Amino acid sequence: MAAHIYQTPKNAMQSGKARTSTWVLEFDPAEPKRPDPLTGWAGSGDTRQQLRLTFPSLDAAKAYAEREAIAYHVTMPAPKALKLQAYADNFR
């Protein structure tokens, strides 16, 4: 049982940074998905895939994973580089 910890990315439909300070812990799939013979939908018996835990900080997410003896890997967010330019630069 392993988990993936990452920071919530910015929504593509928003310009601000609301709700991007939370950290998410999601479990990696324990078994592959298989098609249901009746409906054809993909599913599995692994109920931990449906679980998505949010934490206010990376340290809180790590502490939870260590307390519950869950192996985890952290994906750090990419550094955000601002491209500052003036409107006059469009006419150079």
PDB file of C-alpha atoms in Angstrom, residues 5-69:
ATOM      1  CA  ILE A   5       1.234  13.282  -1.827  1.00  0.00           C
ATOM      2  CA  TYR A   6       0.993  16.409  -3.962  1.00  0.00           C
ATOM      3  CA  GLN A   7      -0.130  20.024  -3.763  1.00  0.00           C
ATOM      4  CA  THR A   8      -3.436  20.967  -5.374  1.00  0.00           C
ATOM      5  CA  PRO A   9      -2.735  22.633  -8.744  1.00  0.00           C
ATOM      6  CA  LYS A  10      -4.343  25.845  -9.890  1.00  0.00           C
ATOM      7  CA  ASN A  11      -7.574  25.382 -11.783  1.00  0.00           C
ATOM      8  CA  ALA A  12      -7.298  26.246 -15.481  1.00  0.00           C
ATOM      9  CA  MET A  13     -10.475  28.322 -15.244  1.00  0.00           C
ATOM     10  CA  GLN A  14      -9.186  30.660 -12.562  1.00  0.00           C
ATOM     11  CA  SER A  15      -6.568  33.359 -12.550  1.00  0.00           C
ATOM     12  CA  GLY A  16      -6.041  33.501  -8.797  1.00  0.00           C
ATOM     13  CA  LYS A  17      -4.409  31.029  -6.442  1.00  0.00           C
ATOM     14  CA  ALA A  18      -7.450  30.080  -4.346  1.00  0.00           C
ATOM     15  CA  ARG A  19      -7.472  26.522  -2.964  1.00  0.00           C
ATOM     16  CA  THR A  20      -3.896  25.838  -4.070  1.00  0.00           C
ATOM     17  CA  SER A  21      -2.385  25.733  -0.593  1.00  0.00           C
ATOM     18  CA  THR A  22      -3.836  22.331   0.332  1.00  0.00           C
ATOM     19  CA  TRP A  23      -1.937  19.060   0.046  1.00  0.00           C
ATOM     20  CA  VAL A  24      -3.611  15.853  -1.125  1.00  0.00           C
ATOM     21  CA  LEU A  25      -2.861  12.240  -0.227  1.00  0.00           C
ATOM     22  CA  GLU A  26      -4.154   9.679  -2.737  1.00  0.00           C
ATOM     23  CA  PHE A  27      -3.516   5.952  -2.635  1.00  0.00           C
ATOM     24  CA  ASP A  28      -1.860   4.199  -5.561  1.00  0.00           C
ATOM     25  CA  PRO A  29      -3.932   1.431  -7.167  1.00  0.00           C
ATOM     26  CA  ALA A  30      -3.402  -1.943  -5.507  1.00  0.00           C
ATOM     27  CA  GLU A  31      -4.918  -3.942  -8.370  1.00  0.00           C
ATOM     28  CA  PRO A  32      -5.576  -3.188 -12.031  1.00  0.00           C
ATOM     29  CA  LYS A  33      -8.998  -2.097 -13.208  1.00  0.00           C
ATOM     30  CA  ARG A  34     -11.062  -4.588 -15.151  1.00  0.00           C
ATOM     31  CA  PRO A  35     -14.200  -4.109 -17.254  1.00  0.00           C
ATOM     32  CA  ASP A  36     -17.519  -5.026 -15.699  1.00  0.00           C
ATOM     33  CA  PRO A  37     -19.141  -7.777 -17.809  1.00  0.00           C
ATOM     34  CA  LEU A  38     -22.616  -6.249 -17.593  1.00  0.00           C
ATOM     35  CA  THR A  39     -22.010  -2.533 -18.138  1.00  0.00           C
ATOM     36  CA  GLY A  40     -18.477  -2.456 -19.553  1.00  0.00           C
ATOM     37  CA  TRP A  41     -17.399   0.170 -17.032  1.00  0.00           C
ATOM     38  CA  ALA A  42     -13.899  -0.094 -15.596  1.00  0.00           C
ATOM     39  CA  GLY A  43     -13.701  -0.912 -11.912  1.00  0.00           C
ATOM     40  CA  SER A  44     -11.825  -2.822  -9.261  1.00  0.00           C
ATOM     41  CA  GLY A  45     -12.275  -4.133  -5.746  1.00  0.00           C
ATOM     42  CA  ASP A  46      -9.768  -1.638  -4.369  1.00  0.00           C
ATOM     43  CA  THR A  47     -11.770   0.866  -2.318  1.00  0.00           C
ATOM     44  CA  ARG A  48      -8.740   2.936  -1.314  1.00  0.00           C
ATOM     45  CA  GLN A  49      -8.603   4.440  -4.803  1.00  0.00           C
ATOM     46  CA  GLN A  50     -11.787   6.319  -3.969  1.00  0.00           C
ATOM     47  CA  LEU A  51     -10.205   7.942  -0.919  1.00  0.00           C
ATOM     48  CA  ARG A  52      -8.722  11.441  -1.268  1.00  0.00           C
ATOM     49  CA  LEU A  53      -7.452  13.077   1.927  1.00  0.00           C
ATOM     50  CA  THR A  54      -6.612  16.791   2.103  1.00  0.00           C
ATOM     51  CA  PHE A  55      -4.210  18.404   4.549  1.00  0.00           C
ATOM     52  CA  PRO A  56      -3.321  22.039   5.283  1.00  0.00           C
ATOM     53  CA  SER A  57       0.431  21.426   4.934  1.00  0.00           C
ATOM     54  CA  LEU A  58       2.971  18.950   3.605  1.00  0.00           C
ATOM     55  CA  ASP A  59       4.168  18.191   7.128  1.00  0.00           C
ATOM     56  CA  ALA A  60       0.648  17.231   8.203  1.00  0.00           C
ATOM     57  CA  ALA A  61       0.279  14.868   5.243  1.00  0.00           C
ATOM     58  CA  LYS A  62       3.657  13.263   5.944  1.00  0.00           C
ATOM     59  CA  ALA A  63       2.846  12.917   9.643  1.00  0.00           C
ATOM     60  CA  TYR A  64      -0.436  11.161   8.835  1.00  0.00           C
ATOM     61  CA  ALA A  65       1.261   8.748   6.418  1.00  0.00           C
ATOM     62  CA  GLU A  66       4.003   7.934   8.924  1.00  0.00           C
ATOM     63  CA  ARG A  67       1.526   7.522  11.794  1.00  0.00           C
ATOM     64  CA  GLU A  68      -0.582   5.082   9.747  1.00  0.00           C
ATOM     65  CA  ALA A  69       2.529   3.263   8.385  1.00  0.00           C
TER      66      ALA A  69
END
